[in-house]
PDB file of C-alpha atoms in Angstrom:
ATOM      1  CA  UNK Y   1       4.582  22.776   1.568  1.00 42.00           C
ATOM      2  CA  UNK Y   2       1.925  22.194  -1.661  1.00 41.00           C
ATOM      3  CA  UNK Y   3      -0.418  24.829  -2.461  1.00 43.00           C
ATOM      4  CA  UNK Y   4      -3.924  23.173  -1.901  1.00 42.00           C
ATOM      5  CA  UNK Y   5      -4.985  24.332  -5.118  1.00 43.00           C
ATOM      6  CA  UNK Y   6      -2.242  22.400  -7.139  1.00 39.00           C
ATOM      7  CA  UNK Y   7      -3.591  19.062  -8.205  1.00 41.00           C
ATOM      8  CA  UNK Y   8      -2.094  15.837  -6.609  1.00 40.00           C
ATOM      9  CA  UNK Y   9      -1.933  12.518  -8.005  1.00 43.00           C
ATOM     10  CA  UNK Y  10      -2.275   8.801  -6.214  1.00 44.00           C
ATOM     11  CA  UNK Y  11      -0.379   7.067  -8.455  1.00 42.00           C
ATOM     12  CA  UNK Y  12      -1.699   4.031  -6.977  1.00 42.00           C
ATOM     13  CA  UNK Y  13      -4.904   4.332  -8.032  1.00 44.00           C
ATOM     14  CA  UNK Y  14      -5.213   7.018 -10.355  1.00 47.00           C
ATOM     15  CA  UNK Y  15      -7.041   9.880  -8.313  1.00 39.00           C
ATOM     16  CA  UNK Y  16      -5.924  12.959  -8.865  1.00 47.00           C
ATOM     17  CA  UNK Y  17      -8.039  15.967  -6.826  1.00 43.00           C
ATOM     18  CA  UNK Y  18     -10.971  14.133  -5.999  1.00 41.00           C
ATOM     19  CA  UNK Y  19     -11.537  12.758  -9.765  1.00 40.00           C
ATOM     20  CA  UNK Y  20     -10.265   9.178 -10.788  1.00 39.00           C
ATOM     21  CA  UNK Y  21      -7.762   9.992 -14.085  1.00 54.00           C
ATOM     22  CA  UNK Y  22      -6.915   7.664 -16.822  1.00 61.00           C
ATOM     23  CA  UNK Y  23      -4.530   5.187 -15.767  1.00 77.00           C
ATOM     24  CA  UNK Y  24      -2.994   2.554 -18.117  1.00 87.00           C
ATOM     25  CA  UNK Y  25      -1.017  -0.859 -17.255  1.00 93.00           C
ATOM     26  CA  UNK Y  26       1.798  -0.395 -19.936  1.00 95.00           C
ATOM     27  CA  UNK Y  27       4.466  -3.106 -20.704  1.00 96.00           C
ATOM     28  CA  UNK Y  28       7.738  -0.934 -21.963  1.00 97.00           C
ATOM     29  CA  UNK Y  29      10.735  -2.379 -23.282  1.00 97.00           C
ATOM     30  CA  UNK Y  30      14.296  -0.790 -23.622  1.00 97.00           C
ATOM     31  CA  UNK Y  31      17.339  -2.192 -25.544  1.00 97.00           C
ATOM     32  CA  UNK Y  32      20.492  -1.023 -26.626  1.00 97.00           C
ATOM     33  CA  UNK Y  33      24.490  -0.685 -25.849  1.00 97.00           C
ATOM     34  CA  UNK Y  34      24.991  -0.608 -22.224  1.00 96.00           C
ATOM     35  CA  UNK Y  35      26.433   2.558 -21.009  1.00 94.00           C
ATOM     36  CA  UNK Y  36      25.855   4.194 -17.339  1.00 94.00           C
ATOM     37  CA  UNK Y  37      22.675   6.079 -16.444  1.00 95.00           C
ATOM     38  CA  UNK Y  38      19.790   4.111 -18.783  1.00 96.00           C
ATOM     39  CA  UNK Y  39      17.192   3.423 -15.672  1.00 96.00           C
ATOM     40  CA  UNK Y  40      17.969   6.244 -14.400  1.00 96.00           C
ATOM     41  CA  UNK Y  41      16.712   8.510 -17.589  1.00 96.00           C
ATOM     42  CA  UNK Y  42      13.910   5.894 -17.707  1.00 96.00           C
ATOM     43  CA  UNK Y  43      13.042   5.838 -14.419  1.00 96.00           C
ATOM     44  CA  UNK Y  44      12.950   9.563 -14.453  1.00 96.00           C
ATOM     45  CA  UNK Y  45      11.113  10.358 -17.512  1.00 96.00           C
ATOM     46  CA  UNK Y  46       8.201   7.614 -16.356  1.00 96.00           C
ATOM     47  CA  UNK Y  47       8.261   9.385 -12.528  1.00 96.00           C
ATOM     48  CA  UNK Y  48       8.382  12.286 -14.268  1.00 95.00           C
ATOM     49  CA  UNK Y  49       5.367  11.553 -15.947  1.00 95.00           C
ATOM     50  CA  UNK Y  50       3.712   9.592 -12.916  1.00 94.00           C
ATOM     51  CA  UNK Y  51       4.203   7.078 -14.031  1.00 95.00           C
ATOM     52  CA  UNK Y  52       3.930   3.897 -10.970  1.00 94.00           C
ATOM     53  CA  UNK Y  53       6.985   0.881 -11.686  1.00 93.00           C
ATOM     54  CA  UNK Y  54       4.998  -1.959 -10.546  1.00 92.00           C
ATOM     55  CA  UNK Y  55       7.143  -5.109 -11.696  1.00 92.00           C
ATOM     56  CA  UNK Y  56      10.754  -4.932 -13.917  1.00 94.00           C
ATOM     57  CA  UNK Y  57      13.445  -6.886 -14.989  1.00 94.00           C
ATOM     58  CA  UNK Y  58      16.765  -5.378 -16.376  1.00 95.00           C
ATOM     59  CA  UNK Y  59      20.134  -7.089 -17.344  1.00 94.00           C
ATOM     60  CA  UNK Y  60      23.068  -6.795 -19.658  1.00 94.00           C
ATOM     61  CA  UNK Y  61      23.595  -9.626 -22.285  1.00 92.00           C
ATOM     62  CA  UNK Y  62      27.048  -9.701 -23.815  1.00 91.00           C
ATOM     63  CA  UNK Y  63      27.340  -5.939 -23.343  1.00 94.00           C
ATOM     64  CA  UNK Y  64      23.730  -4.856 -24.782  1.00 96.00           C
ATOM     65  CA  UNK Y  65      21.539  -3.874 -22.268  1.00 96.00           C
ATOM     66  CA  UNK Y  66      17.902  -5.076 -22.039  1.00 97.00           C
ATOM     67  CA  UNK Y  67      14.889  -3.730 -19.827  1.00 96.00           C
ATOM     68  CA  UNK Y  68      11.235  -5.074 -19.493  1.00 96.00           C
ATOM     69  CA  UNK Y  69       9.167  -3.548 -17.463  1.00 95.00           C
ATOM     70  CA  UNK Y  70       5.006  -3.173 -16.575  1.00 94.00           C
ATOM     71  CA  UNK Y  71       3.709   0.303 -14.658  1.00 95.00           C
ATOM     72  CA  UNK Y  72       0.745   2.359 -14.397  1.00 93.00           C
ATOM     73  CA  UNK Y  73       0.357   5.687 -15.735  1.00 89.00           C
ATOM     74  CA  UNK Y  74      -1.022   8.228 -18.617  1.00 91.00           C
ATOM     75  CA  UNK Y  75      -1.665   6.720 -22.310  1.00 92.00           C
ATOM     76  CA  UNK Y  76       1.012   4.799 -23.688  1.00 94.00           C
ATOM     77  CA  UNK Y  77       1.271   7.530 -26.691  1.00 94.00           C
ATOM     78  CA  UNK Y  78       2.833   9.614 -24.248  1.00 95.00           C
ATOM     79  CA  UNK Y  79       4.986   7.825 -22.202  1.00 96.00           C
ATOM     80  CA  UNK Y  80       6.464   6.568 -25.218  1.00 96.00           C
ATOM     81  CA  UNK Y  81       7.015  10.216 -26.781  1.00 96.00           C
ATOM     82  CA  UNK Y  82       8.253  11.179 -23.532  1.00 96.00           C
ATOM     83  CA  UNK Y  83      11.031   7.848 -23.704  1.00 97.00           C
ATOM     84  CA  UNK Y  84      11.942   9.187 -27.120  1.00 96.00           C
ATOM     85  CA  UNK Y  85      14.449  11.845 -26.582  1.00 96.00           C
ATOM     86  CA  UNK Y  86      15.950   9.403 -24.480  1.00 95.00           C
ATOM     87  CA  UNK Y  87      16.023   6.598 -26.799  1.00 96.00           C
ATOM     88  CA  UNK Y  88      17.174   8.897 -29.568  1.00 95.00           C
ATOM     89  CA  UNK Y  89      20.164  10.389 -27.203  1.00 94.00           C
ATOM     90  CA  UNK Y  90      21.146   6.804 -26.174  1.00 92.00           C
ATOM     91  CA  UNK Y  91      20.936   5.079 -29.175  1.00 95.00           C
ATOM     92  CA  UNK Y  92      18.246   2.259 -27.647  1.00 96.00           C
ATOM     93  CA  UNK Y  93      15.151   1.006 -28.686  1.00 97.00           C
ATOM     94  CA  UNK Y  94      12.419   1.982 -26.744  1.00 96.00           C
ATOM     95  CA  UNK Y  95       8.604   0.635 -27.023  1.00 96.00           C
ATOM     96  CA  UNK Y  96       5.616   1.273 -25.131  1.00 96.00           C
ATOM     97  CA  UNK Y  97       2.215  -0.836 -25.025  1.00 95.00           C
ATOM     98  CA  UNK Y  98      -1.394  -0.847 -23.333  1.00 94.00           C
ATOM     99  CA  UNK Y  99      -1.828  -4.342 -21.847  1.00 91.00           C
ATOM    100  CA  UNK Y 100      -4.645  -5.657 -19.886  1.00 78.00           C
ATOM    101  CA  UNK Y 101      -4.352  -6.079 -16.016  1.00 69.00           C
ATOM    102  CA  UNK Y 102      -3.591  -9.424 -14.890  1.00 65.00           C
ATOM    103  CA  UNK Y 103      -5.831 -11.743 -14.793  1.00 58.00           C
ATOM    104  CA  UNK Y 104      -4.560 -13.719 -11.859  1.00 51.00           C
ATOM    105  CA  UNK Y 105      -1.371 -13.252  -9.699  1.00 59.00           C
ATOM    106  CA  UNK Y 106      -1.384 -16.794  -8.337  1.00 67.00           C
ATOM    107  CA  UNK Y 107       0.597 -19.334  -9.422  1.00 67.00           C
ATOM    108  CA  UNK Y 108      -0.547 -21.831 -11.788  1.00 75.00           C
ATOM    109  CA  UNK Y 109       1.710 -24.756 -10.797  1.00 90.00           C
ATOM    110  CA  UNK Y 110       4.120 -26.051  -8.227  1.00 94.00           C
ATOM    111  CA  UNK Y 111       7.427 -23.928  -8.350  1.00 96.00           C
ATOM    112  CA  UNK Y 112      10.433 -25.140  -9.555  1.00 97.00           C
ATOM    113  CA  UNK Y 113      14.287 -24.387 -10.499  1.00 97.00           C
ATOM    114  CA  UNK Y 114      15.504 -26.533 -13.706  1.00 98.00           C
ATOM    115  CA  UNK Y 115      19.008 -26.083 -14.009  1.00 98.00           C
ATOM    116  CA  UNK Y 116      21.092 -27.266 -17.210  1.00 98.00           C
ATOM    117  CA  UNK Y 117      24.702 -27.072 -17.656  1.00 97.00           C
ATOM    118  CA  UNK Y 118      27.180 -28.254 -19.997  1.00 97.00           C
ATOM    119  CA  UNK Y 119      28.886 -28.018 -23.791  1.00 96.00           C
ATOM    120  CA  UNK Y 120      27.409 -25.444 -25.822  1.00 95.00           C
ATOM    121  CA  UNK Y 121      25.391 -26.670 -28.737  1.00 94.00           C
ATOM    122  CA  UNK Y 122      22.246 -26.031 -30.995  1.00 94.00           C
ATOM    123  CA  UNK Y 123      19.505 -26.543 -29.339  1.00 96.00           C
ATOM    124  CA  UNK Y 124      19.849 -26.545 -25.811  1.00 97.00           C
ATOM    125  CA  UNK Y 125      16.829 -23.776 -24.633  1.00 97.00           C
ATOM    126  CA  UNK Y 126      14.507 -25.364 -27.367  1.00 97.00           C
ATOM    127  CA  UNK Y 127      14.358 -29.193 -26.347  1.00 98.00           C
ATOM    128  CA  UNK Y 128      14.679 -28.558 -22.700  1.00 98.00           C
ATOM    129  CA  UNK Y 129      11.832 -26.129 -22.864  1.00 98.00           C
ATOM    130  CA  UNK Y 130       9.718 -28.100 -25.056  1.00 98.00           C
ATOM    131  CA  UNK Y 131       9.798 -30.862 -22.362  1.00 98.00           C
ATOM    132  CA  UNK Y 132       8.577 -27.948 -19.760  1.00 98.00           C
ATOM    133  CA  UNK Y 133       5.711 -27.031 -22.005  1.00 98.00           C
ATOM    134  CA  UNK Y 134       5.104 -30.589 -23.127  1.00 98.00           C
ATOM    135  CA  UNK Y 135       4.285 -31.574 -19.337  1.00 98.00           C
ATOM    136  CA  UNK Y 136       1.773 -28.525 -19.274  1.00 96.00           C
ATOM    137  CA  UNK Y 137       4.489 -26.259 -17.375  1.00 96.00           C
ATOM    138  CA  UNK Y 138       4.821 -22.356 -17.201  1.00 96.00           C
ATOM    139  CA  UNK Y 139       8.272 -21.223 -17.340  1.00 95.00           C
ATOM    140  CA  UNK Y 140       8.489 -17.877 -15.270  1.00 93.00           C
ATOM    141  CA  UNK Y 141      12.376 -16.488 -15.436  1.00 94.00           C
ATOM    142  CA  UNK Y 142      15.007 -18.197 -17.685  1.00 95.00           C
ATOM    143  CA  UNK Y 143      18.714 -17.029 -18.046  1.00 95.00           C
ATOM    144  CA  UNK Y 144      20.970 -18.438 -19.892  1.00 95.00           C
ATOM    145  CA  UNK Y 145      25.267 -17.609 -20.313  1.00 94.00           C
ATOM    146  CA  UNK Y 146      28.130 -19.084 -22.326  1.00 93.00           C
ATOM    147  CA  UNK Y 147      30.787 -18.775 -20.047  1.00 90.00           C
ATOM    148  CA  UNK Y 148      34.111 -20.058 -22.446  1.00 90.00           C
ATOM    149  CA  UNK Y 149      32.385 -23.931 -23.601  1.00 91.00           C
ATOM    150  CA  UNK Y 150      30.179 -24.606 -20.488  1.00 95.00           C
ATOM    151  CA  UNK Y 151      26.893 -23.384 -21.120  1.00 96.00           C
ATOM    152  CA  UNK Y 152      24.398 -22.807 -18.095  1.00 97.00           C
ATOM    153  CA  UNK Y 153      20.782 -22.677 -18.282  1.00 97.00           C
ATOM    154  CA  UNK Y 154      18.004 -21.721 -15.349  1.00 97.00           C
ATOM    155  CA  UNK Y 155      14.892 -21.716 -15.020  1.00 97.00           C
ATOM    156  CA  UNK Y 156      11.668 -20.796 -12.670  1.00 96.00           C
ATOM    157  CA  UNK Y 157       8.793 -22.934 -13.706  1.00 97.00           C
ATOM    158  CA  UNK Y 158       6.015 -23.853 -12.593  1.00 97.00           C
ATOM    159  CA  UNK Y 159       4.509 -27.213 -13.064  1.00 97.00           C
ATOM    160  CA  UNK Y 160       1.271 -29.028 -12.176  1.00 97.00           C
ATOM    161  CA  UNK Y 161       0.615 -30.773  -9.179  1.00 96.00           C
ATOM    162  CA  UNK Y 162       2.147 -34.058  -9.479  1.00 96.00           C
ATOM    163  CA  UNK Y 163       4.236 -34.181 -13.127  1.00 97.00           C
ATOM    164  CA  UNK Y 164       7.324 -33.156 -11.621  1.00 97.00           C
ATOM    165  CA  UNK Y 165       8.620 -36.898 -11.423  1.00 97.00           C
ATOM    166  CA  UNK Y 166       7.514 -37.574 -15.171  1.00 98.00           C
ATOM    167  CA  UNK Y 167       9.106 -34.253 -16.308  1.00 98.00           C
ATOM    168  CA  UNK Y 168      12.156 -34.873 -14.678  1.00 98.00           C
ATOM    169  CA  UNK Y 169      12.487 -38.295 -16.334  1.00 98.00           C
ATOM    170  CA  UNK Y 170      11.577 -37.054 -19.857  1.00 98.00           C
ATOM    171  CA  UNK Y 171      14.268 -33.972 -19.096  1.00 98.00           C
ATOM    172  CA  UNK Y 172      17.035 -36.314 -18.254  1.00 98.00           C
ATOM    173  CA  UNK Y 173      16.336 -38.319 -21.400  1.00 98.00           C
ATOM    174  CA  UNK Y 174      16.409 -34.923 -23.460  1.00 98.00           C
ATOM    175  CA  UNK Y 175      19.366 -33.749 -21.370  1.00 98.00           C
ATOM    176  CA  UNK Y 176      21.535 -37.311 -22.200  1.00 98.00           C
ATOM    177  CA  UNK Y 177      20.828 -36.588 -25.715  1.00 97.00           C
ATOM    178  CA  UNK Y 178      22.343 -33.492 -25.757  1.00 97.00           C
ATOM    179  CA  UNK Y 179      24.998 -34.340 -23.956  1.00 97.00           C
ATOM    180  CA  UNK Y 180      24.306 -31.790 -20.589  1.00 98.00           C
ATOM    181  CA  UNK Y 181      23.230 -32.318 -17.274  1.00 98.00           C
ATOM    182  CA  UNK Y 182      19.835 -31.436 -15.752  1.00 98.00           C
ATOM    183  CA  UNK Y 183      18.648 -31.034 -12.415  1.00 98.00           C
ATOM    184  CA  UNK Y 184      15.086 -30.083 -11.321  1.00 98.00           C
ATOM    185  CA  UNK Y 185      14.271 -29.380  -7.826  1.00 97.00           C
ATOM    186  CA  UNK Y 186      11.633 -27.694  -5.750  1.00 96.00           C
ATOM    187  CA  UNK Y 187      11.967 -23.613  -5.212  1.00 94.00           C
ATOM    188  CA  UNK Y 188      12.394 -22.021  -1.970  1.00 84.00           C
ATOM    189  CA  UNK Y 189      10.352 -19.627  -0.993  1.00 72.00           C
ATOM    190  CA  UNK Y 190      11.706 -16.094  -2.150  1.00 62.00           C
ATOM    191  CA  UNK Y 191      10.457 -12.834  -1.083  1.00 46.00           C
ATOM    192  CA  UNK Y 192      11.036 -11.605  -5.037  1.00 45.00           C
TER     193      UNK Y 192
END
């Protein structure tokens, strides 16, 4: 059981005992040689801090590991001397900034998957993503792996109401130029 007189924290909204605290959206990145235990010791050290995960993305790429993530919580000064002994003990990269709150949640398009597979080659993310922007699009996750020659590209996007027949067009011409295949197709609805 707390002691009444100890401070609590909300760390939804920033009120700690009766009096609204400073609370900062903060965009952190972490990169570095993948190795067991890295979210852990960063998701400590930010909880530790109170620190509120709100949205996050982590993966390994050819055996580096990479995490984005956006929370709530104290000045970004701090969390990111906190993250340091961490950083330093791991050999990563860590970096913490003050953004602004969103704007808007909603999307700004109709959601789609763009998939592109096929012989690696210069060039692949850069014309197929031009054609994405080109059409006024948003591209919202992309992941790309060389697995041996085939390379595999995929993408959330989000496009305005009614280009998605043009785009796909102009993306099949940019695909037979490269030499892959494309396919674009509505998104389910995911709960993530």
């Amino acid at each position: 059981m707390s002691d009444p007189a100890t401070p609590r924290a909300d760390l939804r909204t920033g009120w700690e005992s009766g009096r609204l605290s400073r609370v900062e959206e903060l965009a952190i990145t972490v990169l570095g040689r993948d190795r067991p235990g890295i979210v852990a010791d960063v998701a400590g050290v930010l909880a530790g801090l109170g620190a509120n995960l709100t949205d996050s993305t982590m993966t390994r790429l050819r055996g580096h590991f990479a995490m984005t993530l956006v929370c709530t919580g104290p000045d970004a000064a701090d969390v990111e001397a906190a993250l340091n002994p961490v950083a330093v003990r791991g050999r990563l990269l860590a970096t913490v900034r003050a953004v602004g709150p969103e704007e808007s949640t909603e999307p700004t398009g109709e959601p789609y998957v763009l998939s592109v597979h096929g012989a690696d080659r210069l060039g692949i993310v850069a014309e197929v993503t031009r054609v994405v922007a080109d059409a006024g699009g948003n591209i919202t996750d992309l992941t790309t792996r060389l697995a041996g020659p085939l390379y595999v590209l995929v993408a959330e996007v989000e496009l305005p109401p009614g280009t998605a027949e043009s785009t796909e067009r102009r993306l099949t011409e940019v695909a037979t130029g490269l030499g892959v295949d494309v396919v674009l197709r509505r998104a389910e609805s995911d709960v993530l």
